[in-house]
PDB file of C-alpha atoms in Angstrom:
ATOM      1  CA  UNK A   1     -13.572  33.456  17.047  1.00  0.00           C
ATOM      2  CA  UNK A   2     -11.409  33.618  13.773  1.00  0.00           C
ATOM      3  CA  UNK A   3     -12.007  30.062  13.555  1.00  0.00           C
ATOM      4  CA  UNK A   4     -15.704  29.812  14.391  1.00  0.00           C
ATOM      5  CA  UNK A   5     -16.216  32.339  11.299  1.00  0.00           C
ATOM      6  CA  UNK A   6     -14.501  29.901   8.870  1.00  0.00           C
ATOM      7  CA  UNK A   7     -16.822  27.286   9.976  1.00  0.00           C
ATOM      8  CA  UNK A   8     -19.700  27.105   7.672  1.00  0.00           C
ATOM      9  CA  UNK A   9     -22.245  25.351   9.398  1.00  0.00           C
ATOM     10  CA  UNK A  10     -24.410  27.374  11.844  1.00  0.00           C
ATOM     11  CA  UNK A  11     -24.014  26.519  15.755  1.00  0.00           C
ATOM     12  CA  UNK A  12     -25.571  27.456  18.677  1.00  0.00           C
ATOM     13  CA  UNK A  13     -22.793  28.712  20.573  1.00  0.00           C
ATOM     14  CA  UNK A  14     -19.530  30.055  18.575  1.00  0.00           C
ATOM     15  CA  UNK A  15     -16.879  30.573  21.701  1.00  0.00           C
ATOM     16  CA  UNK A  16     -17.697  26.961  22.325  1.00  0.00           C
ATOM     17  CA  UNK A  17     -16.967  25.879  18.466  1.00  0.00           C
ATOM     18  CA  UNK A  18     -13.783  28.002  18.524  1.00  0.00           C
ATOM     19  CA  UNK A  19     -12.304  26.325  21.530  1.00  0.00           C
ATOM     20  CA  UNK A  20     -13.501  23.090  20.105  1.00  0.00           C
ATOM     21  CA  UNK A  21     -11.845  24.104  16.810  1.00  0.00           C
ATOM     22  CA  UNK A  22      -8.991  24.991  18.504  1.00  0.00           C
ATOM     23  CA  UNK A  23      -8.818  21.851  20.458  1.00  0.00           C
ATOM     24  CA  UNK A  24      -8.973  19.671  17.147  1.00  0.00           C
ATOM     25  CA  UNK A  25      -6.706  21.422  15.407  1.00  0.00           C
ATOM     26  CA  UNK A  26      -4.038  21.167  17.818  1.00  0.00           C
ATOM     27  CA  UNK A  27      -5.317  16.987  18.409  1.00  0.00           C
ATOM     28  CA  UNK A  28      -4.793  16.632  14.757  1.00  0.00           C
ATOM     29  CA  UNK A  29      -1.362  18.727  14.454  1.00  0.00           C
ATOM     30  CA  UNK A  30       0.287  15.997  16.934  1.00  0.00           C
ATOM     31  CA  UNK A  31      -1.748  13.166  15.252  1.00  0.00           C
ATOM     32  CA  UNK A  32       0.794  14.108  11.900  1.00  0.00           C
ATOM     33  CA  UNK A  33       4.215  15.224  13.342  1.00  0.00           C
ATOM     34  CA  UNK A  34       5.582  17.663  10.735  1.00  0.00           C
ATOM     35  CA  UNK A  35       2.564  18.244   8.669  1.00  0.00           C
ATOM     36  CA  UNK A  36       1.111  21.844   8.862  1.00  0.00           C
ATOM     37  CA  UNK A  37      -2.132  23.022   7.716  1.00  0.00           C
ATOM     38  CA  UNK A  38      -3.523  26.747   8.640  1.00  0.00           C
ATOM     39  CA  UNK A  39      -6.129  26.623  11.723  1.00  0.00           C
ATOM     40  CA  UNK A  40      -8.628  28.711   9.429  1.00  0.00           C
ATOM     41  CA  UNK A  41      -8.221  26.440   6.606  1.00  0.00           C
ATOM     42  CA  UNK A  42      -8.970  23.648   9.077  1.00  0.00           C
ATOM     43  CA  UNK A  43     -11.995  25.248  10.388  1.00  0.00           C
ATOM     44  CA  UNK A  44     -13.353  25.725   6.590  1.00  0.00           C
ATOM     45  CA  UNK A  45     -12.806  22.454   5.397  1.00  0.00           C
ATOM     46  CA  UNK A  46     -14.428  20.923   8.781  1.00  0.00           C
ATOM     47  CA  UNK A  47     -17.267  23.220   8.378  1.00  0.00           C
ATOM     48  CA  UNK A  48     -17.764  22.391   4.306  1.00  0.00           C
ATOM     49  CA  UNK A  49     -18.191  18.798   5.675  1.00  0.00           C
ATOM     50  CA  UNK A  50     -20.390  18.717   8.533  1.00  0.00           C
ATOM     51  CA  UNK A  51     -23.968  18.287   8.098  1.00  0.00           C
ATOM     52  CA  UNK A  52     -26.060  21.117   9.327  1.00  0.00           C
ATOM     53  CA  UNK A  53     -26.002  21.697  12.742  1.00  0.00           C
ATOM     54  CA  UNK A  54     -23.432  19.290  13.300  1.00  0.00           C
ATOM     55  CA  UNK A  55     -20.398  20.131  15.180  1.00  0.00           C
ATOM     56  CA  UNK A  56     -16.870  19.208  14.091  1.00  0.00           C
ATOM     57  CA  UNK A  57     -16.316  16.547  16.604  1.00  0.00           C
ATOM     58  CA  UNK A  58     -18.822  14.432  14.284  1.00  0.00           C
ATOM     59  CA  UNK A  59     -15.892  14.208  11.677  1.00  0.00           C
ATOM     60  CA  UNK A  60     -12.460  12.105  11.708  1.00  0.00           C
ATOM     61  CA  UNK A  61     -11.186  15.324  12.259  1.00  0.00           C
ATOM     62  CA  UNK A  62      -7.323  13.938  12.592  1.00  0.00           C
ATOM     63  CA  UNK A  63      -8.054  11.964   9.047  1.00  0.00           C
ATOM     64  CA  UNK A  64      -9.132  14.952   7.119  1.00  0.00           C
ATOM     65  CA  UNK A  65      -6.068  17.096   8.643  1.00  0.00           C
ATOM     66  CA  UNK A  66      -3.970  14.710   6.921  1.00  0.00           C
ATOM     67  CA  UNK A  67      -6.341  15.131   3.719  1.00  0.00           C
ATOM     68  CA  UNK A  68      -6.161  18.387   3.777  1.00  0.00           C
ATOM     69  CA  UNK A  69      -2.179  18.677   3.957  1.00  0.00           C
ATOM     70  CA  UNK A  70      -1.847  15.945   1.156  1.00  0.00           C
ATOM     71  CA  UNK A  71      -4.397  17.893  -1.270  1.00  0.00           C
ATOM     72  CA  UNK A  72      -2.076  20.877  -0.979  1.00  0.00           C
ATOM     73  CA  UNK A  73       0.956  18.509  -1.994  1.00  0.00           C
ATOM     74  CA  UNK A  74       2.699  18.833   1.490  1.00  0.00           C
ATOM     75  CA  UNK A  75       5.316  16.029   1.196  1.00  0.00           C
ATOM     76  CA  UNK A  76       5.503  14.755   4.762  1.00  0.00           C
ATOM     77  CA  UNK A  77       1.516  14.343   4.780  1.00  0.00           C
ATOM     78  CA  UNK A  78       1.969  12.535   1.640  1.00  0.00           C
ATOM     79  CA  UNK A  79       4.868  10.537   3.186  1.00  0.00           C
ATOM     80  CA  UNK A  80       2.407   9.878   6.234  1.00  0.00           C
ATOM     81  CA  UNK A  81       0.216   8.913   4.302  1.00  0.00           C
ATOM     82  CA  UNK A  82       1.966   6.631   2.314  1.00  0.00           C
ATOM     83  CA  UNK A  83       3.729   4.980   5.373  1.00  0.00           C
ATOM     84  CA  UNK A  84       0.368   4.638   7.189  1.00  0.00           C
ATOM     85  CA  UNK A  85      -2.242   4.109   4.320  1.00  0.00           C
ATOM     86  CA  UNK A  86      -0.908   3.089   0.746  1.00  0.00           C
ATOM     87  CA  UNK A  87       1.251   0.599   3.059  1.00  0.00           C
ATOM     88  CA  UNK A  88      -2.165  -1.167   3.873  1.00  0.00           C
ATOM     89  CA  UNK A  89      -2.968  -1.746   0.176  1.00  0.00           C
ATOM     90  CA  UNK A  90      -2.236  -5.289  -0.044  1.00  0.00           C
ATOM     91  CA  UNK A  91      -4.155  -5.829   2.784  1.00  0.00           C
ATOM     92  CA  UNK A  92      -7.205  -4.123   1.806  1.00  0.00           C
ATOM     93  CA  UNK A  93      -7.567  -5.796  -1.672  1.00  0.00           C
ATOM     94  CA  UNK A  94      -6.239  -9.175  -0.129  1.00  0.00           C
ATOM     95  CA  UNK A  95      -9.447 -11.014  -1.419  1.00  0.00           C
ATOM     96  CA  UNK A  96      -9.139 -10.109  -5.016  1.00  0.00           C
ATOM     97  CA  UNK A  97      -6.663 -12.078  -6.969  1.00  0.00           C
ATOM     98  CA  UNK A  98      -4.039  -9.755  -8.275  1.00  0.00           C
ATOM     99  CA  UNK A  99      -0.954 -10.341  -9.188  1.00  0.00           C
ATOM    100  CA  UNK A 100       1.885  -8.666  -7.800  1.00  0.00           C
ATOM    101  CA  UNK A 101       2.910  -6.429 -10.831  1.00  0.00           C
ATOM    102  CA  UNK A 102      -1.339  -5.762 -10.878  1.00  0.00           C
ATOM    103  CA  UNK A 103      -1.136  -4.759  -7.370  1.00  0.00           C
ATOM    104  CA  UNK A 104       1.886  -2.418  -8.106  1.00  0.00           C
ATOM    105  CA  UNK A 105      -0.140  -1.083 -11.198  1.00  0.00           C
ATOM    106  CA  UNK A 106      -2.974  -0.384  -8.812  1.00  0.00           C
ATOM    107  CA  UNK A 107      -0.997   1.472  -6.171  1.00  0.00           C
ATOM    108  CA  UNK A 108       0.438   3.328  -8.687  1.00  0.00           C
ATOM    109  CA  UNK A 109      -3.033   4.344 -10.197  1.00  0.00           C
ATOM    110  CA  UNK A 110      -4.506   4.961  -6.869  1.00  0.00           C
ATOM    111  CA  UNK A 111      -2.005   7.429  -6.211  1.00  0.00           C
ATOM    112  CA  UNK A 112      -2.690   9.324  -9.454  1.00  0.00           C
ATOM    113  CA  UNK A 113      -6.395   9.289  -8.804  1.00  0.00           C
ATOM    114  CA  UNK A 114      -6.028  10.192  -5.243  1.00  0.00           C
ATOM    115  CA  UNK A 115      -3.281  13.419  -5.493  1.00  0.00           C
ATOM    116  CA  UNK A 116      -3.336  14.342  -9.138  1.00  0.00           C
ATOM    117  CA  UNK A 117      -5.815  16.843 -10.917  1.00  0.00           C
ATOM    118  CA  UNK A 118      -6.721  16.415 -14.334  1.00  0.00           C
ATOM    119  CA  UNK A 119      -8.873  17.925 -16.839  1.00  0.00           C
ATOM    120  CA  UNK A 120     -10.334  14.492 -17.592  1.00  0.00           C
ATOM    121  CA  UNK A 121     -11.048  13.655 -14.134  1.00  0.00           C
ATOM    122  CA  UNK A 122     -11.234  16.617 -12.045  1.00  0.00           C
ATOM    123  CA  UNK A 123      -9.719  17.649  -8.623  1.00  0.00           C
ATOM    124  CA  UNK A 124      -7.838  15.082  -6.993  1.00  0.00           C
ATOM    125  CA  UNK A 125      -9.959  12.060  -5.293  1.00  0.00           C
ATOM    126  CA  UNK A 126      -8.866  12.836  -1.844  1.00  0.00           C
ATOM    127  CA  UNK A 127     -10.804  16.302  -2.045  1.00  0.00           C
ATOM    128  CA  UNK A 128     -14.075  14.388  -1.745  1.00  0.00           C
ATOM    129  CA  UNK A 129     -12.908  12.435   1.427  1.00  0.00           C
ATOM    130  CA  UNK A 130     -15.879  13.973   3.639  1.00  0.00           C
ATOM    131  CA  UNK A 131     -14.124  12.641   6.847  1.00  0.00           C
ATOM    132  CA  UNK A 132     -17.674  11.008   7.877  1.00  0.00           C
ATOM    133  CA  UNK A 133     -15.911   7.896   8.286  1.00  0.00           C
ATOM    134  CA  UNK A 134     -12.428   6.731   8.696  1.00  0.00           C
ATOM    135  CA  UNK A 135      -9.395   7.677   6.115  1.00  0.00           C
ATOM    136  CA  UNK A 136      -8.668   3.683   6.368  1.00  0.00           C
ATOM    137  CA  UNK A 137     -12.366   2.620   5.151  1.00  0.00           C
ATOM    138  CA  UNK A 138     -12.671   5.289   2.800  1.00  0.00           C
ATOM    139  CA  UNK A 139      -9.453   4.166   1.055  1.00  0.00           C
ATOM    140  CA  UNK A 140     -10.316   0.402   1.304  1.00  0.00           C
ATOM    141  CA  UNK A 141     -13.786   1.202  -0.803  1.00  0.00           C
ATOM    142  CA  UNK A 142     -11.730   3.182  -3.390  1.00  0.00           C
ATOM    143  CA  UNK A 143      -8.914   0.455  -3.333  1.00  0.00           C
ATOM    144  CA  UNK A 144     -11.641  -2.429  -3.652  1.00  0.00           C
ATOM    145  CA  UNK A 145     -13.359  -0.722  -6.578  1.00  0.00           C
ATOM    146  CA  UNK A 146     -10.119  -0.031  -8.719  1.00  0.00           C
ATOM    147  CA  UNK A 147      -9.080  -3.312  -7.733  1.00  0.00           C
ATOM    148  CA  UNK A 148     -12.011  -5.325  -9.191  1.00  0.00           C
ATOM    149  CA  UNK A 149     -12.039  -2.732 -12.272  1.00  0.00           C
ATOM    150  CA  UNK A 150      -8.245  -3.703 -12.982  1.00  0.00           C
ATOM    151  CA  UNK A 151      -9.364  -8.087 -12.510  1.00  0.00           C
ATOM    152  CA  UNK A 152     -12.210  -7.368 -15.118  1.00  0.00           C
ATOM    153  CA  UNK A 153      -9.969  -5.445 -17.544  1.00  0.00           C
ATOM    154  CA  UNK A 154      -7.492  -8.159 -17.165  1.00  0.00           C
ATOM    155  CA  UNK A 155      -9.720 -10.510 -17.650  1.00  0.00           C
ATOM    156  CA  UNK A 156     -10.898  -8.988 -21.070  1.00  0.00           C
ATOM    157  CA  UNK A 157      -7.416  -8.898 -21.918  1.00  0.00           C
ATOM    158  CA  UNK A 158      -6.753 -12.170 -21.291  1.00  0.00           C
ATOM    159  CA  UNK A 159     -10.189 -13.496 -23.053  1.00  0.00           C
ATOM    160  CA  UNK A 160      -9.106 -11.439 -25.968  1.00  0.00           C
ATOM    161  CA  UNK A 161      -5.832 -12.926 -26.053  1.00  0.00           C
ATOM    162  CA  UNK A 162      -6.670 -16.777 -26.047  1.00  0.00           C
ATOM    163  CA  UNK A 163      -9.291 -15.707 -28.672  1.00  0.00           C
ATOM    164  CA  UNK A 164      -6.267 -14.093 -30.753  1.00  0.00           C
ATOM    165  CA  UNK A 165      -4.516 -17.629 -30.077  1.00  0.00           C
ATOM    166  CA  UNK A 166      -7.125 -19.575 -31.179  1.00  0.00           C
ATOM    167  CA  UNK A 167      -7.445 -17.790 -34.363  1.00  0.00           C
ATOM    168  CA  UNK A 168      -3.631 -17.911 -35.016  1.00  0.00           C
ATOM    169  CA  UNK A 169      -3.953 -21.517 -34.894  1.00  0.00           C
TER     170      UNK A 169
END
């Protein structure tokens, strides 16, 4: 089938794979209303992320569908991501004591890292989402690392500022 041919990993039964990919694509499309990802692109993306010999059901396919659309810059997908995932950011980093302004800065930095490519840091981070775990868990790890980095940076700034104040006296 056309979708099985896009799926890079070898599987025993191509007809069964074709039906599974069609079902998963339809399910993911329903999970994210208004988000459109071509079935072939979806199958290719899944095939690139599945472990050798694993079927696509081993992945979090609904999350991958959204990630593919976000990577393509789909505004509806980005809106879903914002409402479903970025809205949870304060909860995800709640154990790290950041000021409200630092949380706002963190959210802006994450949006840039997730969705903007750069010659300095390469493709958008959303491209590295493998689908082996849930998107929310992956974002939790990413946001926690970024929050800890921001906290360390602000601690260094505060220390430098207090040293400057002490030298000025």
